[in-house]
XYZ file of N, CA and C in Angstrom:
330
model
N 130.994 46.111 85.073
C 130.899 45.774 83.720
C 131.528 47.045 82.795
N 132.522 47.137 82.307
C 132.775 48.002 81.356
C 131.777 48.223 80.108
N 132.597 49.480 79.478
C 131.602 49.528 78.034
C 131.963 48.344 77.319
N 130.963 47.813 76.317
C 130.928 46.487 75.592
C 131.792 46.991 74.584
N 132.740 45.888 74.320
C 133.773 46.296 73.129
C 132.926 46.388 71.761
N 131.825 45.589 71.757
C 131.340 46.072 70.266
C 130.541 47.272 70.257
N 130.904 48.298 69.364
C 130.034 49.833 69.583
C 128.752 49.407 69.243
N 128.131 48.543 68.553
C 126.751 48.567 68.273
C 126.076 47.550 69.346
N 126.841 46.894 69.952
C 126.047 46.361 71.092
C 126.277 47.043 72.134
N 126.908 48.105 72.285
C 126.929 49.120 73.651
C 125.957 50.065 72.974
N 125.628 50.493 72.126
C 124.571 51.375 71.606
C 123.042 50.742 71.929
N 122.994 49.372 71.540
C 122.015 48.684 71.849
C 121.497 48.439 73.382
N 122.641 48.391 74.029
C 122.468 48.293 75.554
C 121.764 49.942 76.113
N 122.508 50.643 75.583
C 122.457 51.711 76.140
C 120.973 52.202 75.746
N 120.428 52.094 74.330
C 118.758 52.431 74.063
C 117.823 51.314 74.909
N 118.018 50.225 74.897
C 117.410 49.307 75.783
C 117.364 49.946 77.517
N 118.386 50.485 78.039
C 118.727 50.971 79.320
C 117.418 52.295 79.221
N 117.276 52.693 78.397
C 116.426 54.116 77.935
C 115.212 53.742 78.122
N 114.517 52.426 77.815
C 113.513 52.129 77.745
C 112.885 51.586 76.150
N 113.952 51.620 75.244
C 113.426 51.289 73.913
C 113.041 49.714 73.742
N 112.334 49.414 73.127
C 112.225 48.238 72.618
C 113.206 47.404 72.064
N 113.199 45.802 72.131
C 114.550 45.616 71.533
C 114.483 45.588 69.816
N 113.435 45.692 69.067
C 113.421 46.084 67.840
C 114.024 47.591 67.647
N 113.280 48.216 68.422
C 113.918 49.803 68.239
C 115.394 49.833 68.352
N 115.775 49.427 69.635
C 117.179 49.504 69.957
C 118.134 48.721 69.055
N 117.503 47.794 68.224
C 118.521 47.006 67.549
C 118.585 48.031 66.382
N 117.437 48.565 65.781
C 117.432 49.388 64.653
C 118.586 50.688 65.031
N 118.300 51.068 66.192
C 118.915 52.603 66.635
C 120.564 52.329 66.869
N 120.996 50.875 67.061
C 122.488 50.491 67.068
C 122.722 50.445 65.604
N 122.184 50.405 64.694
C 122.764 50.212 63.374
C 122.587 48.881 62.650
N 121.740 48.238 63.164
C 121.373 47.128 62.834
C 120.263 46.974 61.848
N 120.372 46.406 60.606
C 118.931 46.329 60.007
C 117.794 45.452 60.668
N 116.359 46.028 60.286
C 115.691 45.250 61.344
C 115.140 43.950 60.979
N 115.341 43.145 62.116
C 115.221 41.841 62.177
C 114.624 41.718 63.812
N 113.593 41.229 63.909
C 113.169 40.905 65.120
C 113.615 39.561 66.034
N 113.951 38.741 65.161
C 114.415 37.509 65.527
C 116.546 37.846 66.244
N 116.842 38.443 65.261
C 118.361 38.952 65.962
C 117.906 39.850 67.073
N 117.428 40.826 66.917
C 116.996 41.770 68.095
C 116.690 40.849 69.403
N 115.837 40.032 69.354
C 115.273 39.401 70.568
C 116.699 38.446 70.852
N 117.449 37.829 70.190
C 118.686 37.107 70.610
C 119.546 37.779 71.208
N 119.867 38.989 70.581
C 120.599 39.824 71.320
C 120.283 40.434 72.640
N 118.813 40.677 72.729
C 118.595 40.981 73.943
C 118.859 40.019 75.042
N 118.593 39.085 74.562
C 118.822 37.899 75.929
C 120.395 37.401 75.917
N 121.000 38.373 75.147
C 122.578 37.962 75.388
C 122.783 38.403 77.260
N 123.578 37.541 77.781
C 123.923 37.823 79.146
C 124.700 39.236 79.133
N 125.815 39.218 78.434
C 126.711 40.362 78.601
C 125.729 41.979 78.319
N 124.757 41.754 77.394
C 124.061 42.945 76.889
C 123.110 42.946 78.197
N 122.819 42.029 78.789
C 121.430 42.201 80.028
C 122.562 42.667 81.515
N 123.736 42.348 81.336
C 124.575 42.979 82.746
C 124.637 44.472 82.379
N 124.730 44.613 81.174
C 125.395 46.116 80.956
C 124.004 46.983 80.974
N 122.936 46.597 80.477
C 121.895 47.464 80.512
C 121.703 47.209 82.154
N 121.696 46.694 82.946
C 121.671 46.409 84.581
C 122.274 47.550 84.965
N 123.761 47.684 84.448
C 124.805 48.570 84.880
C 124.201 50.109 84.787
N 123.868 50.162 83.680
C 123.596 51.348 83.086
C 122.148 52.061 83.875
N 121.377 51.140 83.923
C 120.302 51.590 84.879
C 120.587 52.081 86.424
N 121.427 51.154 87.013
C 121.964 51.180 88.300
C 122.466 52.444 88.386
N 123.549 53.225 87.333
C 124.063 54.653 87.214
C 123.331 55.360 87.094
N 121.642 55.356 86.452
C 120.662 56.152 86.343
C 120.267 56.265 87.487
N 119.767 55.353 88.343
C 119.363 55.352 89.656
C 119.985 56.289 90.459
N 121.485 56.132 90.589
C 122.363 57.093 91.155
C 122.102 58.394 91.006
N 122.019 58.686 89.863
C 121.858 60.139 89.121
C 120.605 60.605 89.763
N 119.670 59.995 89.704
C 118.330 60.160 90.159
C 118.075 60.679 91.590
N 119.096 59.903 92.316
C 118.950 60.172 93.823
C 119.733 61.437 94.202
N 120.651 61.697 93.415
C 121.405 62.969 93.466
C 120.525 64.131 93.002
N 119.492 63.940 92.020
C 118.566 64.917 91.844
C 117.538 65.209 92.720
N 117.271 64.013 93.500
C 116.204 64.197 94.545
C 117.026 65.117 95.844
N 118.365 64.928 95.797
C 118.882 65.752 96.703
C 119.244 67.260 96.573
N 119.127 67.742 95.241
C 119.059 68.920 94.874
C 117.980 69.261 94.903
N 117.020 68.808 94.411
C 115.498 69.297 94.562
C 115.229 69.538 96.077
N 115.704 68.866 97.058
C 115.450 69.161 98.319
C 116.237 70.667 98.613
N 117.589 70.629 98.274
C 118.111 71.668 98.567
C 117.469 73.039 97.937
N 117.119 72.621 97.146
C 116.323 74.062 96.210
C 115.258 74.338 96.937
N 114.132 73.398 97.547
C 113.163 73.873 98.075
C 113.489 74.218 99.546
N 114.517 73.858 100.137
C 114.784 74.366 101.400
C 115.264 75.724 101.189
N 115.987 76.214 100.086
C 116.402 77.805 99.881
C 115.121 78.496 99.701
N 113.979 78.176 99.064
C 112.768 78.677 98.652
C 112.301 78.769 100.140
N 112.071 77.952 100.910
C 111.338 77.828 102.144
C 111.944 78.764 103.107
N 113.246 78.881 103.161
C 114.242 79.651 104.228
C 114.454 80.968 103.509
N 114.221 81.558 102.231
C 114.716 82.643 101.651
C 113.532 83.953 102.064
N 114.199 85.129 101.771
C 113.253 86.155 101.904
C 113.166 86.484 100.503
N 111.742 86.369 100.196
C 111.272 86.600 98.887
C 111.773 88.033 98.059
N 111.739 88.639 99.188
C 112.483 90.182 98.702
C 113.440 90.074 97.913
N 114.293 89.106 98.273
C 115.735 89.004 97.622
C 115.873 88.192 96.531
N 114.654 87.714 95.889
C 115.023 86.945 94.759
C 114.802 87.682 93.536
N 114.833 88.821 93.577
C 114.672 89.788 92.389
C 116.158 90.437 92.324
N 116.440 90.878 91.104
C 117.633 91.825 91.137
C 117.244 93.303 91.026
N 117.840 94.242 90.948
C 117.443 95.558 90.894
C 116.598 95.885 89.932
N 116.602 95.289 88.640
C 115.501 95.484 87.789
C 114.398 94.991 87.839
N 114.233 94.009 88.979
C 112.829 93.398 89.072
C 112.755 91.746 88.243
N 113.948 91.271 87.826
C 114.057 90.024 87.240
C 114.552 89.159 88.380
N 113.748 87.879 88.195
C 113.955 86.859 89.104
C 115.379 86.205 89.031
N 116.097 86.211 90.256
C 117.402 85.672 90.054
C 117.328 83.951 89.972
N 118.551 83.627 89.745
C 118.476 81.829 89.792
C 118.509 81.496 91.441
N 118.119 80.319 91.564
C 117.933 80.154 92.798
C 119.381 79.951 93.626
N 120.320 79.777 92.950
C 121.788 79.956 93.892
C 122.204 81.094 93.998
N 121.697 81.983 93.220
C 121.893 83.520 93.792
C 121.049 84.187 94.698
N 120.451 83.367 95.092
C 119.270 83.828 96.067
C 119.808 83.762 97.445
N 119.712 84.717 98.314
C 120.351 85.114 99.635
C 119.075 84.311 100.720
N 119.742 83.594 101.383
C 119.020 82.858 102.674
C 119.305 83.756 103.898
N 118.040 83.837 104.583
C 117.924 84.603 105.796
C 118.048 83.534 106.843
N 118.487 84.394 108.063
C 118.816 83.468 109.243
C 117.707 83.582 110.329
N 117.021 82.674 110.639
C 115.755 82.495 111.544
C 116.742 83.440 112.766
N 115.300 84.071 113.354
C 115.766 84.913 114.173
C 116.203 84.081 115.635
N 117.166 84.811 116.332
C 117.839 83.819 117.562
C 116.429 83.508 118.622
N 115.761 84.462 118.623
C 114.724 84.256 119.685
C 113.443 85.288 119.405
N 112.512 84.464 118.862
C 111.381 85.281 118.611
C 109.962 84.629 119.093
N 109.232 85.338 120.021
C 107.992 84.809 120.707
C 106.701 85.689 120.116
N 106.188 84.916 119.920
C 104.734 85.580 119.483
C 103.783 85.990 120.479
N 103.500 87.512 120.272
C 102.782 87.779 121.535
C 101.351 87.653 120.990
N 100.374 87.147 121.883
C 98.970 87.132 121.863
C 98.268 88.336 122.277
């Protein structure tokens, strides 16, 4: 579903998708406080479809965030901690860290 044509309805749907109550979303969308009208607009089918779409997009972004977190954790796990600081001893950004390659063959000697 595309963006709603009525800008206030779109704002209302966006605020609902963020977790606001219908009353809060109604006021944030620029309407005068009115619980009955907020409830009626909240029950509107196009509003509900738009909220579901916005929340679905948010879920996709959250999934990408999980991927990024896992990538960053693997960088930390496989990094040589001596290489996460610059020459002045300041911590580098994770994307600037150099990862080390595991040795080709390393056996522990007991």
